[in-house]
XYZ file of C-alpha atoms in Angstrom:
676
model
C 53.299 11.814 -18.617
C 54.866 12.567 -21.977
C 58.640 13.127 -21.633
C 60.532 16.383 -22.253
C 62.547 15.486 -25.433
C 65.933 16.209 -25.224
C 68.329 18.387 -27.530
C 69.474 20.936 -25.017
C 73.282 20.863 -25.448
C 75.277 21.708 -22.324
C 77.964 24.552 -23.353
C 81.311 23.364 -24.026
C 84.780 24.403 -24.089
C 88.306 22.738 -25.127
C 91.200 23.352 -22.643
C 94.403 23.561 -24.482
C 96.747 25.201 -22.011
C 100.008 23.084 -21.817
C 99.503 20.996 -24.764
C 101.200 20.613 -27.686
C 99.027 19.742 -31.079
C 101.453 17.145 -33.080
C 98.988 16.549 -35.599
C 95.759 18.492 -35.914
C 92.424 16.003 -35.761
C 88.711 16.325 -35.428
C 87.493 17.796 -31.848
C 85.439 15.083 -29.377
C 83.567 15.451 -26.268
C 80.786 14.076 -23.989
C 77.320 15.586 -23.669
C 75.078 14.808 -20.677
C 71.508 14.892 -20.509
C 68.283 14.021 -18.475
C 65.443 12.039 -19.618
C 62.479 12.643 -17.295
C 60.471 9.334 -16.459
C 58.371 9.906 -13.519
C 57.065 12.753 -11.533
C 54.025 12.048 -9.354
C 52.340 12.920 -6.369
C 49.965 10.065 -5.065
C 47.671 11.889 -2.334
C 45.365 9.470 -0.441
C 42.615 11.292 -1.951
C 44.020 10.479 -5.314
C 44.686 7.460 -4.810
C 41.188 6.959 -4.511
C 40.082 8.871 -7.317
C 42.853 8.799 -9.710
C 40.758 6.416 -12.106
C 39.029 9.088 -13.288
C 35.896 7.383 -12.728
C 34.227 9.005 -9.591
C 31.465 11.225 -10.692
C 29.882 14.091 -8.663
C 26.770 12.019 -8.924
C 28.138 8.952 -7.015
C 30.271 10.866 -4.726
C 31.954 7.955 -3.706
C 34.687 10.037 -1.730
C 34.159 12.823 0.440
C 36.359 14.993 3.154
C 35.109 15.727 6.493
C 37.519 17.845 8.387
C 40.845 15.900 8.440
C 39.364 12.651 7.433
C 38.701 11.159 4.096
C 35.277 8.964 3.655
C 34.465 6.109 1.262
C 30.372 6.657 0.928
C 27.737 4.794 -0.923
C 24.451 7.115 -1.030
C 20.907 6.692 -2.408
C 17.556 7.831 -1.595
C 14.624 5.262 -0.781
C 12.042 5.738 -3.044
C 8.721 7.262 -1.882
C 6.814 4.807 0.050
C 3.178 5.691 0.072
C -0.177 4.887 1.034
C -1.752 4.276 -2.081
C -3.767 1.339 -2.443
C -2.545 -0.015 1.189
C -6.004 0.904 3.090
C -8.253 -1.680 2.266
C -11.227 -3.208 3.714
C -12.746 -6.725 3.190
C -15.952 -7.269 1.335
C -19.526 -7.524 3.009
C -21.964 -10.105 1.402
C -25.267 -9.994 3.110
C -29.176 -9.766 2.786
C -31.973 -7.307 4.021
C -34.620 -8.996 4.108
C -37.920 -7.255 4.831
C -41.168 -9.707 5.339
C -44.240 -8.667 4.356
C -45.690 -9.948 7.800
C -49.288 -9.080 8.893
C -50.509 -6.429 6.492
C -53.702 -4.417 6.584
C -56.827 -4.804 4.187
C -59.173 -2.266 3.312
C -61.872 -1.954 6.092
C -64.296 -4.278 5.248
C -67.013 -1.961 6.898
C -70.645 -2.993 8.513
C -72.912 -5.444 7.383
C -76.681 -5.850 8.609
C -79.373 -8.101 9.133
C -82.398 -8.268 10.287
C -83.943 -11.449 12.411
C -87.487 -12.160 12.834
C -88.338 -13.172 16.591
C -92.188 -12.903 16.395
C -94.613 -13.331 13.761
C -96.488 -10.079 12.917
C -100.124 -9.743 14.767
C -102.251 -8.805 17.802
C -101.453 -10.182 21.229
C -103.680 -9.164 24.072
C -100.589 -9.890 26.101
C -97.203 -11.561 25.604
C -96.223 -14.322 27.908
C -92.492 -14.919 28.711
C -90.666 -17.099 25.947
C -87.419 -18.191 24.429
C -86.408 -18.063 20.928
C -84.225 -19.624 18.513
C -81.587 -20.472 17.407
C -82.383 -18.149 14.677
C -80.042 -18.137 11.472
C -79.673 -15.438 8.746
C -76.792 -14.420 6.567
C -75.164 -11.505 6.406
C -74.537 -9.545 3.065
C -71.399 -10.227 1.360
C -68.185 -7.949 2.633
C -67.276 -6.338 -0.634
C -63.621 -5.741 0.456
C -62.229 -9.203 0.671
C -62.981 -12.424 -0.314
C -61.208 -14.475 2.552
C -58.588 -13.642 5.047
C -56.426 -15.178 7.876
C -56.571 -13.025 10.506
C -53.567 -11.576 12.856
C -55.714 -9.539 14.892
C -58.717 -7.502 14.856
C -61.957 -6.983 16.368
C -65.619 -7.600 15.561
C -67.810 -5.391 16.737
C -71.569 -6.682 17.178
C -74.578 -3.991 17.505
C -77.812 -5.302 18.456
C -80.823 -2.987 18.017
C -84.334 -4.022 19.572
C -86.995 -3.153 17.215
C -89.533 -5.200 19.065
C -92.156 -3.269 21.402
C -91.070 -5.660 24.232
C -87.748 -6.129 26.002
C -85.142 -8.720 25.660
C -83.861 -10.219 28.542
C -80.946 -12.426 27.139
C -79.184 -12.894 23.852
C -76.212 -15.235 22.475
C -75.154 -14.341 19.035
C -72.743 -16.441 17.147
C -71.019 -15.682 14.059
C -70.228 -18.473 11.414
C -68.559 -18.620 7.725
C -71.077 -19.228 5.730
C -70.246 -22.457 3.977
C -70.129 -26.046 4.209
C -67.625 -26.312 7.052
C -69.706 -23.579 8.974
C -66.886 -22.720 11.216
C -67.573 -20.582 14.037
C -65.890 -17.352 14.223
C -67.003 -15.622 17.286
C -70.069 -15.504 19.785
C -71.287 -12.660 21.826
C -73.782 -13.002 24.847
C -75.637 -10.204 26.153
C -77.033 -11.004 29.415
C -78.476 -7.276 30.406
C -82.241 -6.320 29.709
C -82.298 -4.850 26.448
C -85.120 -2.455 26.356
C -87.812 -2.086 23.450
C -85.897 0.383 20.758
C -82.668 0.422 22.735
C -79.013 -0.789 20.977
C -76.169 -2.462 22.504
C -72.500 -2.538 21.443
C -69.992 -5.324 22.115
C -67.027 -5.740 20.719
C -64.942 -8.964 20.707
C -61.105 -9.895 19.483
C -61.236 -12.094 16.705
C -59.274 -15.441 17.269
C -55.740 -15.225 15.866
C -55.250 -16.814 12.449
C -59.062 -17.461 12.418
C -59.970 -18.111 8.724
C -63.002 -15.600 7.654
C -65.056 -15.765 4.362
C -66.364 -12.610 3.054
C -69.887 -14.560 3.591
C -71.127 -14.976 7.183
C -74.059 -16.460 8.925
C -75.411 -15.063 12.114
C -77.367 -17.310 14.720
C -79.176 -15.852 17.797
C -80.689 -17.346 20.717
C -82.335 -15.621 23.435
C -85.471 -15.034 25.945
C -87.744 -12.304 26.773
C -89.969 -11.721 29.754
C -92.860 -10.700 27.082
C -95.475 -8.000 28.176
C -98.794 -8.070 30.266
C -100.347 -5.244 27.993
C -101.734 -5.894 24.705
C -99.156 -5.295 21.811
C -99.265 -5.453 18.168
C -96.680 -6.866 15.958
C -96.157 -5.907 12.395
C -93.352 -6.412 9.748
C -91.315 -3.193 11.156
C -91.223 -4.027 14.702
C -91.166 -7.684 15.057
C -87.025 -7.892 14.293
C -83.975 -7.616 15.888
C -81.161 -5.519 13.907
C -77.798 -6.921 13.807
C -74.887 -4.860 12.557
C -71.412 -6.627 12.230
C -68.393 -4.454 11.822
C -65.076 -5.708 11.361
C -62.223 -3.554 12.140
C -58.692 -2.846 13.348
C -57.902 -5.707 10.956
C -54.393 -7.220 9.928
C -53.992 -10.194 8.408
C -51.266 -12.937 7.561
C -53.216 -13.759 4.563
C -55.837 -12.552 2.601
C -57.636 -12.204 -1.167
C -58.746 -9.039 -0.772
C -58.501 -5.272 -1.717
C -55.458 -3.947 -0.245
C -54.794 -0.392 1.083
C -51.335 1.606 0.229
C -49.018 0.951 3.192
C -45.076 0.699 3.940
C -43.169 -1.636 6.073
C -39.451 -1.263 6.553
C -36.274 -3.303 7.688
C -33.539 -1.635 9.500
C -30.550 -3.552 10.059
C -26.920 -3.446 10.947
C -24.097 -5.630 9.691
C -20.959 -6.142 11.356
C -17.476 -5.637 9.371
C -15.457 -8.555 9.796
C -12.129 -6.407 10.610
C -9.652 -6.064 13.180
C -9.783 -2.366 12.230
C -12.283 0.213 13.213
C -13.222 3.170 10.917
C -14.474 6.526 11.991
C -14.645 8.011 8.782
C -12.914 6.958 5.329
C -13.340 8.233 1.914
C -13.683 5.735 -0.720
C -11.335 5.739 -3.842
C -12.048 2.388 -5.404
C -14.823 -0.037 -4.390
C -18.520 -0.578 -5.423
C -21.920 -2.089 -4.374
C -23.948 -4.445 -5.856
C -27.532 -5.275 -5.006
C -30.572 -7.363 -6.249
C -33.727 -6.440 -5.149
C -36.586 -8.874 -5.329
C -40.178 -8.417 -4.789
C -41.856 -11.973 -4.005
C -45.356 -10.169 -3.486
C -48.325 -9.594 -5.595
C -48.341 -5.873 -5.039
C -46.551 -3.207 -6.654
C -43.690 -1.644 -4.341
C -42.004 1.280 -4.212
C -38.668 0.081 -2.834
C -35.817 2.403 -1.418
C -32.329 0.690 -0.329
C -30.515 3.096 1.894
C -27.039 2.965 3.503
C -26.935 5.779 6.000
C -23.130 5.147 6.882
C -22.193 5.720 3.176
C -22.732 9.495 2.026
C -22.040 11.799 -1.007
C -22.130 15.397 -0.502
C -23.981 14.720 2.647
C -26.686 12.657 0.788
C -27.023 9.026 1.810
C -26.539 6.205 -0.642
C -30.042 5.341 -1.626
C -31.531 3.595 -4.556
C -35.207 3.560 -5.611
C -36.793 1.147 -7.651
C -40.569 0.563 -8.067
C -41.109 -3.180 -8.751
C -44.099 -4.782 -10.254
C -45.292 -8.004 -8.491
C -43.055 -11.057 -8.702
C -40.133 -9.268 -9.963
C -36.644 -8.027 -9.458
C -34.015 -5.492 -10.299
C -30.265 -5.722 -9.990
C -27.359 -2.766 -10.380
C -23.567 -2.166 -9.348
C -23.079 1.177 -8.267
C -19.226 2.877 -8.159
C -18.742 3.984 -4.809
C -15.704 6.122 -5.792
C -15.822 9.367 -3.972
C -18.323 8.318 -1.166
C -17.717 8.760 2.598
C -18.022 6.021 5.076
C -18.675 7.439 8.713
C -19.400 5.886 11.904
C -19.158 7.992 14.750
C -18.650 5.415 17.460
C -16.167 3.472 15.419
C -18.354 0.084 16.005
C -17.312 -1.799 12.642
C -20.984 -1.820 11.612
C -23.083 -0.496 8.709
C -26.419 -0.261 8.494
C -28.826 -1.033 5.944
C -32.273 0.307 5.518
C -34.968 -1.111 3.566
C -38.407 0.748 3.407
C -41.132 -0.862 0.869
C -44.344 1.420 0.066
C -47.133 -0.697 -1.472
C -49.723 0.653 -3.902
C -53.207 0.270 -3.392
C -54.670 -2.495 -5.287
C -57.159 -0.080 -6.961
C -54.414 1.781 -8.064
C -54.115 1.846 -12.246
C -50.297 1.149 -12.123
C -51.849 -2.661 -11.376
C -52.774 -4.846 -14.657
C -56.505 -5.067 -13.217
C -57.081 -2.427 -10.345
C -59.832 -2.903 -8.246
C -59.496 -7.240 -8.343
C -58.748 -8.906 -5.282
C -54.914 -9.304 -4.597
C -53.630 -12.251 -2.670
C -51.147 -11.797 -0.010
C -49.288 -13.585 2.662
C -46.575 -12.995 5.228
C -43.942 -15.369 3.662
C -44.132 -12.877 0.728
C -41.013 -10.839 1.236
C -39.079 -8.078 -0.434
C -35.554 -8.917 -0.063
C -32.419 -6.998 -0.875
C -29.198 -8.897 -1.419
C -26.270 -6.653 -1.543
C -22.545 -7.275 -1.841
C -20.023 -4.381 -0.679
C -16.668 -5.086 -2.414
C -13.575 -4.808 -1.054
C -12.894 -1.078 -0.400
C -9.558 0.865 -1.277
C -9.664 4.178 0.907
C -8.016 7.524 -0.283
C -8.703 8.823 3.387
C -9.185 6.830 6.790
C -9.553 7.948 10.322
C -9.818 5.419 12.622
C -8.001 2.581 14.391
C -5.877 0.395 12.219
C -5.173 -2.850 14.041
C -1.902 -3.294 11.640
C -1.479 -2.451 8.209
C 1.740 -3.332 6.080
C 3.427 -1.024 3.575
C 5.589 -2.898 1.462
C 9.293 -1.309 0.810
C 10.485 -2.001 -2.556
C 13.482 -0.441 -3.981
C 15.282 -0.227 -6.947
C 19.048 -1.129 -6.591
C 21.865 1.271 -6.141
C 24.302 0.285 -8.586
C 28.125 0.792 -7.912
C 29.501 0.081 -11.349
C 32.248 3.060 -10.926
C 33.965 2.263 -7.760
C 37.311 3.529 -8.030
C 40.288 1.507 -9.026
C 42.639 0.416 -6.141
C 40.052 -0.287 -3.385
C 39.765 -3.838 -4.083
C 41.986 -4.336 -1.196
C 40.626 -2.139 1.488
C 39.695 -3.465 4.702
C 37.753 -0.677 6.806
C 37.862 -1.357 10.211
C 34.389 0.120 10.800
C 31.337 1.075 8.595
C 28.431 3.098 9.387
C 24.938 3.418 7.671
C 23.171 6.817 8.222
C 19.344 6.493 7.866
C 17.407 9.848 7.149
C 13.684 9.096 7.076
C 10.789 11.560 7.092
C 7.073 10.776 7.122
C 3.762 12.598 6.656
C 1.599 9.737 7.755
C -0.339 10.529 10.669
C 0.258 7.129 12.209
C 2.961 5.685 14.367
C 5.260 3.119 12.397
C 7.594 0.590 12.829
C 9.735 -0.370 9.918
C 12.245 -3.415 8.921
C 14.782 -2.333 6.577
C 16.932 -5.062 4.728
C 20.268 -4.091 2.892
C 21.281 -6.916 0.446
C 24.744 -6.364 -1.224
C 25.406 -8.363 -4.376
C 28.963 -8.964 -5.846
C 29.234 -10.356 -9.418
C 25.217 -11.289 -9.443
C 25.579 -13.086 -5.734
C 24.245 -12.081 -2.352
C 27.636 -11.316 -0.779
C 26.352 -9.538 2.646
C 23.226 -8.598 3.945
C 22.288 -6.432 7.036
C 18.807 -5.993 8.707
C 17.585 -2.937 10.661
C 14.355 -3.732 12.729
C 12.002 -1.961 14.850
C 12.828 1.114 13.407
C 10.284 3.612 15.230
C 8.845 6.621 13.097
C 6.303 9.037 14.974
C 3.136 10.167 13.548
C 3.767 13.096 11.155
C 1.583 15.538 8.838
C 1.888 17.413 5.856
C 2.389 20.621 7.987
C 4.632 18.827 10.396
C 6.575 16.070 8.938
C 7.853 13.550 11.408
C 11.752 13.289 10.934
C 14.382 10.568 12.483
C 18.007 10.526 11.553
C 19.832 7.748 13.028
C 23.216 6.239 12.719
C 23.851 2.262 13.084
C 27.351 0.295 13.041
C 28.693 -2.901 11.835
C 28.366 -2.347 8.329
C 31.937 -3.470 7.556
C 30.943 -6.629 5.609
C 28.949 -4.514 3.220
C 31.479 -1.927 2.605
C 34.647 -4.205 2.192
C 33.169 -6.524 -0.490
C 32.954 -3.094 -2.669
C 29.404 -4.641 -3.858
C 28.104 -4.293 -7.470
C 24.404 -3.078 -6.082
C 22.732 -2.673 -2.958
C 19.149 -3.372 -2.782
C 17.164 -2.110 0.271
C 13.563 -3.727 0.871
C 11.513 -4.449 3.930
C 8.217 -3.279 5.622
C 6.868 -0.738 7.219
C 3.729 -1.522 10.075
C 1.047 1.119 10.413
C -1.099 0.546 13.466
C -2.921 2.339 16.204
C -5.515 5.326 15.865
C -4.680 7.173 12.495
C -5.893 9.781 10.236
C -4.258 9.259 6.864
C -4.382 9.725 3.298
C -3.534 7.899 0.146
C -0.803 10.346 -0.910
C 0.861 10.444 2.540
C 4.312 9.157 2.272
C 7.583 7.953 3.956
C 10.769 8.764 2.294
C 14.452 9.245 3.086
C 18.076 8.501 2.354
C 20.623 6.372 3.730
C 24.413 6.311 3.705
C 27.210 3.872 3.849
C 30.138 5.465 4.783
C 33.581 4.435 6.391
C 36.381 6.769 7.450
C 39.829 5.690 5.973
C 40.896 4.047 8.848
C 41.735 0.707 6.975
C 44.102 -2.153 6.387
C 45.317 -3.308 3.030
C 44.726 -7.044 2.642
C 46.364 -7.813 -0.456
C 49.487 -6.375 -2.413
C 47.867 -3.309 -4.196
C 49.251 -1.608 -7.296
C 48.798 1.966 -7.685
C 48.419 3.290 -11.180
C 51.451 3.369 -13.066
C 53.151 6.536 -14.214
C 53.587 6.521 -17.874
C 55.865 8.212 -20.303
C 57.306 7.227 -23.758
C 60.732 7.966 -25.606
C 61.123 7.848 -29.122
C 64.530 10.064 -30.172
C 66.936 7.326 -30.006
C 70.706 7.890 -29.579
C 72.605 8.539 -32.880
C 75.858 8.780 -31.016
C 77.531 6.440 -28.750
C 76.382 5.993 -25.222
C 78.927 6.177 -22.700
C 76.881 5.979 -19.589
C 73.020 5.886 -18.694
C 72.103 5.428 -14.766
C 68.440 5.699 -13.425
C 67.605 7.554 -10.324
C 64.432 7.465 -8.366
C 63.468 9.612 -5.335
C 60.514 8.144 -2.886
C 58.783 10.578 -0.265
C 56.142 8.171 1.300
C 53.543 9.818 3.787
C 51.252 6.992 3.662
C 51.118 4.718 6.658
C 52.527 1.824 4.601
C 55.465 0.254 2.690
C 55.901 -1.179 -0.438
C 58.259 -1.370 -3.691
C 58.700 0.526 -6.844
C 59.761 -0.671 -10.229
C 60.508 0.798 -13.431
C 60.123 -0.957 -16.354
C 60.156 -0.600 -20.127
C 58.935 -2.353 -23.105
C 58.371 -1.579 -26.846
C 54.756 -2.718 -26.599
C 52.589 -0.686 -24.496
C 50.006 -3.650 -23.846
C 52.341 -6.074 -22.808
C 51.926 -4.272 -19.381
C 48.479 -4.939 -18.956
C 47.915 -8.113 -21.106
C 51.033 -9.762 -20.976
C 52.065 -12.352 -23.800
C 55.149 -14.533 -23.317
C 55.919 -14.697 -27.051
C 55.562 -10.561 -27.335
C 57.888 -7.990 -26.760
C 60.015 -8.205 -23.712
C 59.720 -6.530 -20.199
C 62.954 -5.340 -18.956
C 63.182 -4.189 -15.259
C 65.406 -1.194 -15.024
C 65.194 -0.196 -11.248
C 63.474 -1.854 -8.076
C 63.524 0.273 -5.026
C 61.647 -0.589 -1.759
C 59.718 2.071 -0.410
C 60.254 2.660 3.624
C 57.347 3.047 5.863
C 57.332 6.360 7.783
C 57.498 7.176 11.383
C 53.931 6.904 12.870
C 53.045 9.139 15.999
C 51.356 8.020 19.250
C 47.888 9.457 17.588
C 47.925 6.357 14.661
C 48.704 8.976 11.812
C 52.328 9.525 10.172
C 54.647 11.731 12.315
C 57.447 12.156 9.760
C 57.693 10.946 5.972
C 60.139 8.322 4.994
C 62.516 9.483 2.066
C 64.343 6.797 -0.268
C 66.504 7.498 -3.219
C 68.388 4.964 -5.373
C 70.522 4.925 -8.558
C 71.230 2.190 -10.672
C 73.602 1.949 -13.905
C 71.960 0.644 -16.991
C 73.540 -2.341 -18.993
C 74.651 -2.289 -22.234
C 71.260 -4.368 -23.303
C 69.294 -1.507 -21.494
C 70.942 1.413 -22.896
C 70.638 -0.174 -26.412
C 66.442 -0.080 -26.004
C 66.907 3.514 -25.443
C 69.268 3.750 -28.443
C 66.875 1.713 -30.838
C 63.663 3.809 -29.931
C 62.197 6.120 -32.529
C 58.742 7.342 -33.490
C 57.511 4.152 -35.081
C 59.103 2.055 -32.110
C 58.372 3.935 -29.179
C 60.070 2.764 -25.900
C 57.463 2.522 -23.137
C 58.148 3.533 -19.703
C 56.329 2.827 -16.681
C 56.863 3.367 -12.773
C 54.873 1.058 -10.463
C 54.056 1.821 -6.958
C 53.358 -1.369 -5.002
C 51.935 -1.486 -1.627
C 52.204 -4.536 0.877
C 49.323 -5.578 3.147
C 49.247 -3.865 6.405
C 49.174 -6.261 9.599
C 47.044 -3.643 11.239
C 44.451 -0.987 10.813
C 46.161 2.381 9.511
C 45.058 6.074 9.758
C 45.281 8.417 7.294
C 44.459 11.789 6.324
C 43.519 13.304 2.943
C 46.766 15.063 2.772
C 48.690 11.674 3.244
C 50.734 11.263 -0.097
C 53.537 9.149 -1.897
C 55.712 11.199 -4.272
C 57.462 9.265 -6.977
C 60.070 11.121 -8.958
C 62.595 9.325 -11.925
C 64.788 10.335 -14.324
C 67.496 8.715 -16.710
C 71.257 10.356 -17.105
C 72.563 10.023 -20.220
C 76.330 10.437 -21.376
C 76.775 10.524 -24.828
C 79.969 10.894 -26.628
C 80.364 13.323 -29.741
C 83.229 12.984 -32.131
C 85.745 10.219 -32.894
C 87.905 9.140 -29.962
C 89.453 6.533 -31.788
C 91.371 8.583 -34.364
C 93.907 10.300 -31.873
C 93.573 13.387 -30.399
C 94.001 14.163 -26.747
C 96.257 16.365 -24.673
């Protein structure tokens, strides 16, 4: 505060009544004037904010009713679901074995076996015949086959003019091993000109060649009447039909046919998905065809859909070939109504008939066996979902926040020792799940962790965009954080999501937190308020008869202390004292009395102090020598003493300080005579 420069002269008069001037001389008189030194009201709110460094944004100090609060306030950065809902990879194989296959129907082959030589006979006595052998015509549809199941039907037609009373038919492979395939016994009368069918099952895994041989043994009762045998009526006709055939291996013509493998696989997860939209992930597959057949292969995952269509890939694989590919699953939906942690995979293989021109040599025999497979090896990568409905056993969202920097704490608060400090935490969630949160607040001072506090087990119910969940809670016990006046506060922790949920990646939690402490405090150390400053530059041209300093203090704060008025020609000496620099002189010291405290703990009546002191000649000379080039700096300091107990203040609490110098200056020459 700049001083008011004196120059207002007091009106004067010279009283001469009753005086005789013996010899005229120069008039002489005294002039009195006042130099303002300090005029300041320190309200409690001003004591906190007087540094000028408290901004609206930081809002460190607020007033609520009759209480002044110290605040540290910030917002929690948004905690969202993005990248947090994931599923572990699956790596498995859908193995579709060829197994038993059909071959083209081999058809029927016929053989005529002569029983009696041609000629005339007046009668035919009973006779036995055989064994008689005869090869069948080669079966054209196969070269060999190993049967899994099938039938062989033997049809015997009696072309003889006599009855056959018994017949045993055996079928062999017509090769060196001469393996018997089946035998058929007909023990009923087969009249002349009649036929009989007999069907037998082929032995499992029997090896059949396309070249077969028949062996017949039988008997007849003959005939009592004359009979003429010709080349047309002396045979038995044997028709061999192989049908309903399935083979485990063959070298044959193979018809078009299909087979499939429908399998479910387990997600090794404690979560269970009902429906989830995939944001990131892929499926990689490798399909191999180890058969000698051309296969049209469909690989389908019915639980993974896009636009209502199942995930399906289709490939035509040549014999002994393979294909591999990776498909982006972004935008696909996974759905399992029963939430059973299964995923279904289906392989359908449709073979081409070996007569199809798609083969290099259509019409050729192709060898197949049951060990040949169509195999789909698939890997579903780890998935990140943008939407998830189902049961989450537990999913942890990391709370990582930027620090709240408190780099503009008001001066004069470093000795604050609040009696209690609270934290208000205001949380909002649109996540469709119950959430448990642990939040830690770490307070740092000069780069070191100075205090911390952790809130555990905070519960936030499920919310939605239409109806957000809101929790506003207040917690006590944060005095350690507030009293250190930290440089920064860093929140951290985690939020645990569990139970049945319906959430999307953009769902979030956010909130605000506020540390606050009402100004019920104690002063731990001696505290100096911001000094009131002025300077004096006018000096004294005339002799100074006297200078006295007056200070007036009205104290409405529940503290006591001292007041000092100091002067120096160098203003930097007050803040950065140099023992070799300009000296600092104390013009006045006064104690500050503690006011009367009422029963409610607040000041009831302020305390008043008025103190005078006369300056010494050396101190007067300091004022006399001041000029514009060498101003005299005057500072008034208010020092508060530590408080033994917690004290209470209202925002209007104050200390008023007024100080001035009363100067008496001589005008004229008193040493040259004169007077009354």
